[in-house]
XYZ file of C-alpha atoms in Angstrom:
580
model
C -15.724 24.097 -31.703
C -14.652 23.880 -27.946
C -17.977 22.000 -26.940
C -16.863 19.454 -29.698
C -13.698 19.001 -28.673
C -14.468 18.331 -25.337
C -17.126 15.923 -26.232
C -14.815 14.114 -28.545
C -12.395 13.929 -25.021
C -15.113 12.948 -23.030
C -15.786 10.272 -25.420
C -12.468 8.993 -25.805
C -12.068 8.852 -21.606
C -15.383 6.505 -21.582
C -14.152 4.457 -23.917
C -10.505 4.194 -21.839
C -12.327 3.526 -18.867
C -14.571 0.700 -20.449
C -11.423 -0.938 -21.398
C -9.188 -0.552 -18.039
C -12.063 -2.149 -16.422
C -10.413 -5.565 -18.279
C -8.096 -7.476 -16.399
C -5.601 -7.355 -19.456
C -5.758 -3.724 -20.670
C -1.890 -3.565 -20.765
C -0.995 -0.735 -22.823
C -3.149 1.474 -21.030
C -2.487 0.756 -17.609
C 1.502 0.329 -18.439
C 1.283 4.148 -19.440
C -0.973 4.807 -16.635
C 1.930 3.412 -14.585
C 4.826 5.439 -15.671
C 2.851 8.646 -15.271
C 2.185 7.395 -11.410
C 5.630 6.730 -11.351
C 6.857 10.347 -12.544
C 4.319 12.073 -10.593
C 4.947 9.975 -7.363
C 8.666 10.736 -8.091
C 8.032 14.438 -8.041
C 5.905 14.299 -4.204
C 8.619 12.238 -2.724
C 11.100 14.207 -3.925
C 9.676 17.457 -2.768
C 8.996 15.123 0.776
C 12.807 14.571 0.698
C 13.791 18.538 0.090
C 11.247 19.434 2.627
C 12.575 17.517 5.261
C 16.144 17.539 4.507
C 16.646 21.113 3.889
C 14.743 21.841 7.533
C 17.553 19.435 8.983
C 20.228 21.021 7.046
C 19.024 24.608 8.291
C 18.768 23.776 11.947
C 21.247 21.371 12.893
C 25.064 22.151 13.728
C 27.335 21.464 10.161
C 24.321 21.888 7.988
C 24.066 17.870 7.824
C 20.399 16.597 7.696
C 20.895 14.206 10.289
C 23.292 15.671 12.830
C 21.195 15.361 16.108
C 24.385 13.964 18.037
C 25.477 17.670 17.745
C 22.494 19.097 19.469
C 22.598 20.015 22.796
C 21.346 18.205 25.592
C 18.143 20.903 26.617
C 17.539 20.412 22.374
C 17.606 16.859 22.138
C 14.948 16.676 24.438
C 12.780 19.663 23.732
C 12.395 18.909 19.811
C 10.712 15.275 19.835
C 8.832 16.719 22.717
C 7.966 20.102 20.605
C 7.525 17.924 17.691
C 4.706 15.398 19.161
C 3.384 18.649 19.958
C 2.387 20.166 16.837
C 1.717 16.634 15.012
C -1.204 16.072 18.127
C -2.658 19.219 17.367
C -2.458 19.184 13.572
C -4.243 15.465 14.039
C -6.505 16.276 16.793
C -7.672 19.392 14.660
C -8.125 17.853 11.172
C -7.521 14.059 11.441
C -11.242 13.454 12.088
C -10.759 10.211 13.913
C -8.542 9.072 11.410
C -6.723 5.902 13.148
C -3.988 4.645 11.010
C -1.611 6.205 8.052
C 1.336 4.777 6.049
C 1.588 1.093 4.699
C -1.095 0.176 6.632
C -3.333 2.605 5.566
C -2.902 1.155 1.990
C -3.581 -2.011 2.931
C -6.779 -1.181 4.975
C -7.827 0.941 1.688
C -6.831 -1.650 -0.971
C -8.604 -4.506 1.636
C -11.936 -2.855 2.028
C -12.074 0.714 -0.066
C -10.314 -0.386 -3.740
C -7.446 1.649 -3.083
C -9.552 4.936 -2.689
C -7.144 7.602 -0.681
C -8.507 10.782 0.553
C -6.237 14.083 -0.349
C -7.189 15.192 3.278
C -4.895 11.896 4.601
C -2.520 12.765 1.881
C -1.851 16.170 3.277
C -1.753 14.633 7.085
C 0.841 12.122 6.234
C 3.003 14.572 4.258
C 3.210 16.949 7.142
C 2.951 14.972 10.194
C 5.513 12.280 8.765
C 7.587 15.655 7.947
C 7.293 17.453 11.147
C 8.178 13.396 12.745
C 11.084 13.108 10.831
C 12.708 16.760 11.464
C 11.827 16.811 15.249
C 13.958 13.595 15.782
C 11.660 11.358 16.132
C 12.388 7.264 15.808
C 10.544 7.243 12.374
C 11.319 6.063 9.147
C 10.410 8.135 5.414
C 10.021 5.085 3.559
C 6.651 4.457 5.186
C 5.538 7.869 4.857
C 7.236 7.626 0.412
C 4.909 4.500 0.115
C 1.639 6.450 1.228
C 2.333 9.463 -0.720
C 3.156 7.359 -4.140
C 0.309 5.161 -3.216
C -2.261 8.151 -2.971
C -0.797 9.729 -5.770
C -1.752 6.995 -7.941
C -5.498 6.475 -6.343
C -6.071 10.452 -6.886
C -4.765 10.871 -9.884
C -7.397 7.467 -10.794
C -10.203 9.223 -9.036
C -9.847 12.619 -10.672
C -10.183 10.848 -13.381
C -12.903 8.699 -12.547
C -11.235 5.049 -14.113
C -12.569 1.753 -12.807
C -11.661 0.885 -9.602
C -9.773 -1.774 -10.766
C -7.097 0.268 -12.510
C -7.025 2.758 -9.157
C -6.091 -0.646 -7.384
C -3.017 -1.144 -9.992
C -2.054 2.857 -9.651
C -1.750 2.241 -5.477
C 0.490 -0.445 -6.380
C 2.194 1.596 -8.947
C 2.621 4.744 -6.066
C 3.333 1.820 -3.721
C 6.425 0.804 -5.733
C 8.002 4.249 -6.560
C 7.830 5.203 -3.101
C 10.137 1.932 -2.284
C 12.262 2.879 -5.778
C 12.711 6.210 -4.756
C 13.867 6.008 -1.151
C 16.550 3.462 -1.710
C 17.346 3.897 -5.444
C 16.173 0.345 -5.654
C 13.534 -0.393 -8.372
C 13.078 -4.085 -8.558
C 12.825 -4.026 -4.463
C 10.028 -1.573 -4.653
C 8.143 -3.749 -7.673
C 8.548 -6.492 -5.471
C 7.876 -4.950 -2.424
C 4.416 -3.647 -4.185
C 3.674 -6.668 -5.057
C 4.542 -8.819 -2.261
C 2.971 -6.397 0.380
C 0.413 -4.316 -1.094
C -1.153 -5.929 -4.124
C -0.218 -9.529 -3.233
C -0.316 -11.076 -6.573
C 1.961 -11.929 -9.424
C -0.226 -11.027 -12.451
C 0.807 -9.726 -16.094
C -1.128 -6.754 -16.272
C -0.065 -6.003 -12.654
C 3.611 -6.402 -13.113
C 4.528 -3.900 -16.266
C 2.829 -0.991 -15.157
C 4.584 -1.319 -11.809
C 7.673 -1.510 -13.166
C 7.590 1.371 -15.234
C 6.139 3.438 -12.157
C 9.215 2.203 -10.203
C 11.605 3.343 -12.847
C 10.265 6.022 -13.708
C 10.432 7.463 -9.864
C 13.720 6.301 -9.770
C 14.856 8.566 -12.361
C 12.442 11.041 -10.829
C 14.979 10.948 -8.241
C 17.879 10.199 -9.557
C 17.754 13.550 -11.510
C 17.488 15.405 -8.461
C 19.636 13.386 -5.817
C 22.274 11.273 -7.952
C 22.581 7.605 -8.306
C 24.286 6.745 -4.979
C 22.261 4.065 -2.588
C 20.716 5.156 0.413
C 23.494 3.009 1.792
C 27.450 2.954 1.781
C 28.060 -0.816 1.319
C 31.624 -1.670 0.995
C 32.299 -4.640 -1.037
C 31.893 -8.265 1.310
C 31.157 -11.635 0.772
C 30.634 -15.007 2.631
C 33.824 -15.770 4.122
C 33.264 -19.426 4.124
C 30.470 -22.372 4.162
C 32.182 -22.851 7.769
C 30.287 -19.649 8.692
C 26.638 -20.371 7.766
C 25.798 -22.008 10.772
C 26.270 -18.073 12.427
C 24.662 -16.972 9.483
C 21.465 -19.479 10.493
C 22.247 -18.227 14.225
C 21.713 -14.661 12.975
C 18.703 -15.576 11.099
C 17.163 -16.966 14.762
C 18.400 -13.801 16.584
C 16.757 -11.710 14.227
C 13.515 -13.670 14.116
C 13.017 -13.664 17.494
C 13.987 -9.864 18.459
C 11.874 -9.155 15.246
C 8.917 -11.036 17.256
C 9.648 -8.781 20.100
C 9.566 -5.649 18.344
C 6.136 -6.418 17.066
C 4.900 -7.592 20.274
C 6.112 -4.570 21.869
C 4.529 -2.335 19.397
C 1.086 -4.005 19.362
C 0.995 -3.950 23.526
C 1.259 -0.010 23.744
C -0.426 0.456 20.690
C -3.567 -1.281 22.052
C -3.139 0.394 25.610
C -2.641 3.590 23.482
C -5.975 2.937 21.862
C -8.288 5.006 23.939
C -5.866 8.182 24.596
C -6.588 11.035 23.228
C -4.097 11.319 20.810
C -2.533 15.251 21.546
C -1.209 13.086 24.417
C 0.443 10.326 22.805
C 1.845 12.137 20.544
C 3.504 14.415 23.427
C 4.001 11.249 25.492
C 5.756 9.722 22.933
C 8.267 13.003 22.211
C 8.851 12.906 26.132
C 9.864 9.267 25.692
C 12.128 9.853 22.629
C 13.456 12.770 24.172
C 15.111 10.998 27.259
C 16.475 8.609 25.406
C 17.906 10.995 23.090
C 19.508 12.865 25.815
C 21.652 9.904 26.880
C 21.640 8.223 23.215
C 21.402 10.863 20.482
C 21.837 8.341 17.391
C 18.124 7.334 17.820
C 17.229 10.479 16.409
C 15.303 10.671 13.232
C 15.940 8.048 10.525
C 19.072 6.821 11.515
C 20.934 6.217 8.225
C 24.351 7.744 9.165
C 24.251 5.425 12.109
C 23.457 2.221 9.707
C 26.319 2.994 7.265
C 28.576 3.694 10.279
C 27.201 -0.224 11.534
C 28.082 -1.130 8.036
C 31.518 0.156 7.875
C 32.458 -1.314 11.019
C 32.987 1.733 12.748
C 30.814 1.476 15.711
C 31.843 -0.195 19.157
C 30.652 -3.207 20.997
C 28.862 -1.995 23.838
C 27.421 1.142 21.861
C 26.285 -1.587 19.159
C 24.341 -2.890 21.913
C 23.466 0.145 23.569
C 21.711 1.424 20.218
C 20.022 -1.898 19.347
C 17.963 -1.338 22.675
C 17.166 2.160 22.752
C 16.225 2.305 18.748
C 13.804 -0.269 19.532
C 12.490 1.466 22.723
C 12.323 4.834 21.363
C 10.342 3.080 18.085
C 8.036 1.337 19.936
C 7.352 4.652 21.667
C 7.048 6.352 18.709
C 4.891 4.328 16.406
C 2.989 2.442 18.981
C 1.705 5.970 20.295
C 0.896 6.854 16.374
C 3.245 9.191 15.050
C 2.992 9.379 11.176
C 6.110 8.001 9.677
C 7.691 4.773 8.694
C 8.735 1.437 9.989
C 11.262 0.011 7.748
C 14.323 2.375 8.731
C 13.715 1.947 12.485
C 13.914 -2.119 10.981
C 16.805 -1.452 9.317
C 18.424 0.222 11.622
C 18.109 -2.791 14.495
C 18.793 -5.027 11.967
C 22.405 -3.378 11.229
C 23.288 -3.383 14.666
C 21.599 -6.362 15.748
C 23.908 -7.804 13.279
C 26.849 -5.980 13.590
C 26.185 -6.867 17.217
C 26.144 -10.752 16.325
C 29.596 -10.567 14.191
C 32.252 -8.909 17.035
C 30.729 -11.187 19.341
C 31.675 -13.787 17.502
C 34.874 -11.694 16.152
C 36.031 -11.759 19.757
C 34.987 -15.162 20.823
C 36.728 -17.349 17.969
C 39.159 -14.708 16.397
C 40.643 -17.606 14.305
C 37.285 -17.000 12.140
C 38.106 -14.269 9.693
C 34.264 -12.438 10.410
C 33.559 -9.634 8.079
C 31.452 -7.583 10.568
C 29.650 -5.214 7.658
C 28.624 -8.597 6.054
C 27.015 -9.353 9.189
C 25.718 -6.152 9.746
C 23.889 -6.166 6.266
C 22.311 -9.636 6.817
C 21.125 -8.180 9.958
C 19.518 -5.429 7.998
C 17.816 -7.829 5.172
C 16.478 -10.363 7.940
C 15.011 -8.114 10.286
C 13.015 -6.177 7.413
C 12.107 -9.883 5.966
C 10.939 -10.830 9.374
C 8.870 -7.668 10.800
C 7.209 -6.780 7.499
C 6.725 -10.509 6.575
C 8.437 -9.266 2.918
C 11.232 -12.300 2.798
C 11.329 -11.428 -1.134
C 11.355 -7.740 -1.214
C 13.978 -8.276 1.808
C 17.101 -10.005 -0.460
C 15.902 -8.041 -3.099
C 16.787 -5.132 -1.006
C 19.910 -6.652 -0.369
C 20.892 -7.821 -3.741
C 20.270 -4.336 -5.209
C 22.695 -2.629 -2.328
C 25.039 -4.784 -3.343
C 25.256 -5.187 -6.712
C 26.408 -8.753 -5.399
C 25.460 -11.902 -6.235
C 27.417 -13.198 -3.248
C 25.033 -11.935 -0.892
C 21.672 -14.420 -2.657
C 22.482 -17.271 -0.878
C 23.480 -16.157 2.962
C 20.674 -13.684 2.464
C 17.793 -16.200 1.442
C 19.022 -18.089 4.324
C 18.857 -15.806 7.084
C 15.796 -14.079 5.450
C 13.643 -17.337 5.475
C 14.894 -18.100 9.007
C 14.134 -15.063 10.513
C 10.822 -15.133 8.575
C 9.823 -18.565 9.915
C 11.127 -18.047 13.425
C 8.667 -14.961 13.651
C 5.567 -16.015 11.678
C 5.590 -19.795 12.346
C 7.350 -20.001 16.131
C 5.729 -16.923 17.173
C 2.788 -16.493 15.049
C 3.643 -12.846 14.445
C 2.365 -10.913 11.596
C 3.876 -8.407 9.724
C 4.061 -4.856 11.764
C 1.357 -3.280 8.862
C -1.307 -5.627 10.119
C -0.230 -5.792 13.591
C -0.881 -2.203 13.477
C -4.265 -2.598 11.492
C -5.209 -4.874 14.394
C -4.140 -3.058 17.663
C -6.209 -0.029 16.103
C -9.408 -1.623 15.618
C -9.032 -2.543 11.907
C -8.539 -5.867 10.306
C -7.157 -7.142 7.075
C -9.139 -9.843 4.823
C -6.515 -11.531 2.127
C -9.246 -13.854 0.634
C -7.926 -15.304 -2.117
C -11.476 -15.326 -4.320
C -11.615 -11.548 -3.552
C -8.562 -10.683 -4.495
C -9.339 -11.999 -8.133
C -12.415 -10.342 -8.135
C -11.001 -7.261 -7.337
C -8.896 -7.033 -10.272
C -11.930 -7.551 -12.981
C -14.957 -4.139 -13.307
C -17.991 -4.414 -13.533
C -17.860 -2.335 -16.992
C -15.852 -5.881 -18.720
C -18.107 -8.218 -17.884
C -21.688 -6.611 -18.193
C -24.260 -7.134 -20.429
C -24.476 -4.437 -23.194
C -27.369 -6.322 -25.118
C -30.642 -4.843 -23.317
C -33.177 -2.565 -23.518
C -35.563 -0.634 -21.157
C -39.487 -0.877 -21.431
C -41.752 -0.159 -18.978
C -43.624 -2.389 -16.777
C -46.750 -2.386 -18.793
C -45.821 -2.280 -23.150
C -48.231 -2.727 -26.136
C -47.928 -5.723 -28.246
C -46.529 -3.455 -31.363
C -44.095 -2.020 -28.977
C -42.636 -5.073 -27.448
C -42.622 -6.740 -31.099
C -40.770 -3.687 -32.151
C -38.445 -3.666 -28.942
C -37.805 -7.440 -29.474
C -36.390 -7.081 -33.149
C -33.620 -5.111 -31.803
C -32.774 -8.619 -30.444
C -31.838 -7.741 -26.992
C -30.294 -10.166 -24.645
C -32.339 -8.393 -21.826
C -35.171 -6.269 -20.314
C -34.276 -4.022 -17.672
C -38.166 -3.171 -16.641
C -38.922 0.617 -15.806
C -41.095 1.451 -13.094
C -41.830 5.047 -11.347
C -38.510 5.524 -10.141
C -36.477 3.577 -12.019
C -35.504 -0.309 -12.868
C -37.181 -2.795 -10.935
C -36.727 -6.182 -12.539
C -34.482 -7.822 -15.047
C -35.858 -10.460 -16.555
C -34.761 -12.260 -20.288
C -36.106 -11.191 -23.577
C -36.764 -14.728 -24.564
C -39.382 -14.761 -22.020
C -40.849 -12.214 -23.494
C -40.917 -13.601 -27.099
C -41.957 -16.796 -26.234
C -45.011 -15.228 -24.155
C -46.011 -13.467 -27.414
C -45.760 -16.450 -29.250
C -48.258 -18.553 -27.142
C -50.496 -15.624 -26.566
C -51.296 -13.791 -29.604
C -54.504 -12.269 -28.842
C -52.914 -10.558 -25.916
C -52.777 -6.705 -26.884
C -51.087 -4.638 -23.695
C -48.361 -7.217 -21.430
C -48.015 -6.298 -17.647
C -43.840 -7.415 -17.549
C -44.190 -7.878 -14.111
C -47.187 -9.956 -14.092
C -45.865 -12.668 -16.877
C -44.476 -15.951 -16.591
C -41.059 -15.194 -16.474
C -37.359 -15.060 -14.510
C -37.698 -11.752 -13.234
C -34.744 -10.749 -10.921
C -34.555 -7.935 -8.722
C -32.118 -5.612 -9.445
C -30.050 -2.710 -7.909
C -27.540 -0.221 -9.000
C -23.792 -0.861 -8.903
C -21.229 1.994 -10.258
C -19.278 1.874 -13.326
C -16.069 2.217 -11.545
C -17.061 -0.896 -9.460
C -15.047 -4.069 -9.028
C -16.708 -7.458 -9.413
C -15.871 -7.612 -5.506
C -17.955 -4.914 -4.951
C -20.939 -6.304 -7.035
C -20.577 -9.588 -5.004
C -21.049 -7.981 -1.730
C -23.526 -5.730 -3.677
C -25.602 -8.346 -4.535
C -25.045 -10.458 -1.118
C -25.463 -6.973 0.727
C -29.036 -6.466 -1.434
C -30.526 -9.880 -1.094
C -31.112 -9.374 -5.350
C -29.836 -12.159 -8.171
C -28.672 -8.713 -10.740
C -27.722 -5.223 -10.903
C -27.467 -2.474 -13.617
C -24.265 -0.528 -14.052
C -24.892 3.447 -13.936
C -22.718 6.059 -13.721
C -23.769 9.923 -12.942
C -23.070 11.528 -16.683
C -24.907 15.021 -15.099
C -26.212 16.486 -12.198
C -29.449 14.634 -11.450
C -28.885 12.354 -14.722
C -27.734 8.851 -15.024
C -26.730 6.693 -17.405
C -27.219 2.776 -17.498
C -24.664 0.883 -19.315
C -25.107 -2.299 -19.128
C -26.734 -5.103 -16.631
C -24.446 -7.737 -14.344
C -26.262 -11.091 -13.204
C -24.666 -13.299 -10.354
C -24.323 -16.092 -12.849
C -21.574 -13.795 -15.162
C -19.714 -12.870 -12.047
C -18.861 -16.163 -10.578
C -18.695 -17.235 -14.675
C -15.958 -14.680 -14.494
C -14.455 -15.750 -11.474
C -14.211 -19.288 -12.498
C -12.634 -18.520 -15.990
């Protein structure tokens, strides 16, 4: 009874992977997406009690973020402590492992369909940890968008599904680690999509939106329904002030520009140091600053709400702006695991902040509300640096809850965007980071359509398998099964495909011919070679390129030493399939 029931599940998991490899297999990827989204919930939520209840046992009040209490001798020693044991932990088990966070994804989702390894997933939760707690100039979103992301690719590969659906789950973890950090679910959908995935499809958008809501309330549940921020209520004081608003959108751009720059030159030059070193080096670096300016510590968040509120100073404003960016650059240019959006978010407050009691105190007759200012900042630096203009005033509008803030924010957005990207050909900090490591990022346009179709949805089911030499009874008998195609047997498996019409019309002008050598024939043979079930039709593209063969037969392992063919793929039905 067992070994039935467990056939009767294998069976029904075939026939769910046949159909997710279809582009439009909504149902069944839209609940594949909330259970990503309520199982990425539950990782970044355990992320957030990890790290937060460290903070909240170590540092002075029992408040998670409290560095400026610290001690001088303490503010130094724990980045420095903290590089440490994250170069150790890497140089031990990272295996030469270059890159984690967003960029990670992308490299994975450019070149490896979204396949994450549980060994990465393990480094990123405890480096980006152990980064966070120690002080260093990190963000957690980065670190939430890895762990949702490769919670969504294992949970696909554990369960073998085409790689197709895996890409949709990274997406799915993608956006529920965006969801869950700010309490923001349409920023993380379109952050997912944006970013990550980059397209705008059906079948892509529901089950990302479930997986966002669903984490949301993941983490809602557990840490209430308040925004990562505390926004007081602002809006545009007049049209007179959009000209500073396209000022602040310039600003932005072009500090943004610098920031990447920066981060690209020592990552390069960082390169080819072992990296025990740079992490150290780059807890040295952090710790002097923090000596002198303790609010670069960690993420930073009680410092951005302070910029928001209008609480902090002038000269500290710009005091922070510089050493947040320093102690950043140190940080993730040297390749400590953690994020780059709140370090972003954090210059962009008081880069912004900055901009409005400068221009508070040079034309005081201009009633400038500073937070409004200081949020702008916030939206255009992340639209700028991470090239995200949409997830950026999504951000915005969702920290809001005001529609005031769409039209000074798509302003400033788009201008910082441009000024970065167009005046100083910068690209967004994931792929600057891609590049300074060694790595590059294809967006081809024909892949990325290709990479949303399987193999298993477009191949042939209509063939059979003779060998290379048959009888005439026993091709007339194969043929009146009235296959499509003949997948040819030799010693060690398929060698040739070639069309069962040949066949039958070789029978019909030759009927004294008793035993048929297939491979001898007149007929389109092609040469063929094996392409997994779980394939994309990107991968049987560069399969087939990669081969120098015209076809391939789609296999999957079914038991140790045993494989099962389940259908056959020509060139012709993938570009067919690409075109349509």
């Amino acid at each position: 009874m067992k070994n039935k029931t467990l056939e009767w599940l294998a069976e029904r998991l075939d026939e769910l992977r046949l159909h997710l490899s279809r582009p439009d297999a909504l149902i069944q990827l839209a609940l594949l997406g909330l259970v990503t989204g309520l199982l990425a919930g539950g990782i970044i939520v355990a992320f957030r009690v990890a790290v937060e209840g460290a903070q909240a046992g170590f540092l002075p009040g029992g408040l998670s973020e409290n560095y400026e209490a610290l001690p001088l001798w303490a503010r130094f020693l724990l980045p420095v402590v903290g590089g440490a044991i994250i170069g150790w932990i890497f140089y031990r088990h990272a295996n030469g492992l270059h890159v984690l966070g967003v960029a990670r994804v992308m490299e994975r989702m450019a070149y490896h369909q979204g396949h994450l390894t549980l060994r990465e997933f393990v480094l990123q939760f405890v480096g980006a940890a152990v980064a966070i707690i120690s002080g260093h100039s990190v963000g957690r979103e980065g670190s939430h968008i890895y762990l949702g992301a490769a919670s969504g690719s294992l949970l696909g590969q554990y369960l073998t599904l085409p790689n197709n659906s895996i890409r949709t789950m990274v997406g799915c973890g993608t956006a529920a680690g965006i969801a869950a950090s700010f309490n923001t679910p349409l920023a993380g959908v379109i952050f997912a999509l944006e970013v990550v995935m980059m397209e705008y499809t059906l079948a892509s958008f529901i089950p990302v939106i479930l997986a966002a809501v669903s984490a949301t309330a993941v983490s809602y549940s557990v840490f209430g329904g308040e925004p990562a921020f505390a926004v007081p209520e602002m809006q545009l004081g007049s049209l007179g002030e959009m000209p500073l608003v396209l000022l602040l959108g310039l600003v932005v751009g072009m500090f943004s520009s610098l920031f990447n720059q920066m981060i690209e030159s020592v990552a390069v030059r960082a390169r080819n140091v072992p990296f025990w070193w740079r992490a150290t080096l780059a807890g040295v670096i952090v710790g002097l600053f923090a000596m002198v300016v303790p609010e670069v510590m960690g993420i930073g968040y009680d410092t951005v709400n302070a910029a928001l509120l209008g609480e902090i100073g002038l000269a500290l404003l710009a005091v922070l702006t510089i050493t947040k960016l320093l102690a950043t650059v140190a940080s993730v240019g040297m390749g400590i695991p953690g994020g780059m959006i709140g370090p972003s978010l954090f210059i962009g407050a008081t880069l912004g902040s900055l901009m409005g009691l400068s221009v508070q105190m040079i034309l005081p007759q201009m009633q400038i509300d500073v937070s409004f200012y200081a949020l702008l900042g916030m939206g255009a630096m992340m639209g700028a640096s991470l090239q995200a203009p949409l997830a950026a005033l999504t951000a915005m509008m969702e920290l809001t809850h005001s529609p005031q803030i769409i039209m000074p924010g798509m302003l400033v957005i788009v201008v910082a965007a441009l000024t970065a990207s167009e005046l100083f050909r910068k690209e967004s900090l994931f792929i600057t980071m891609l590049k300074a490591s060694g790595l590059d990022y294809n967006a081809n346009p024909v892949m990325q359509a290709l990479r949303r179709i399987g193999v298993a949805s477009v191949m042939g089911k209509s063939f059979e398998r003779p060998d290379s030499v048959v009888e005439r009874s026993d091709a007339e008998t194969l043929l009146e099964k009235g296959p499509e195609w003949l997948l040819v047997q030799g010693e060690e498996g398929p060698v040739a495909l070639m069309p069962a019409l040949d066949l039958a019309r070789f029978l019909q002008e030759n009927q004294e011919v008793q035993e048929i050598d297939l491979m001898a024939i007149p007929a389109r043979r092609d040469e063929v070679a094996p392409v997994h079930i779980q394939a994309t039709l990107q991968e049987a593209m560069e399969l087939l390129e990669s081969r120098g063969v015209q076809s391939l037969y789609v296999e999957r392992t079914t038991a140790p030493g045993i494989q099962r063919i389940y259908g056959v793929l020509t060139r012709e039905q993938v570009e067919s399939a690409y075109r349509y």
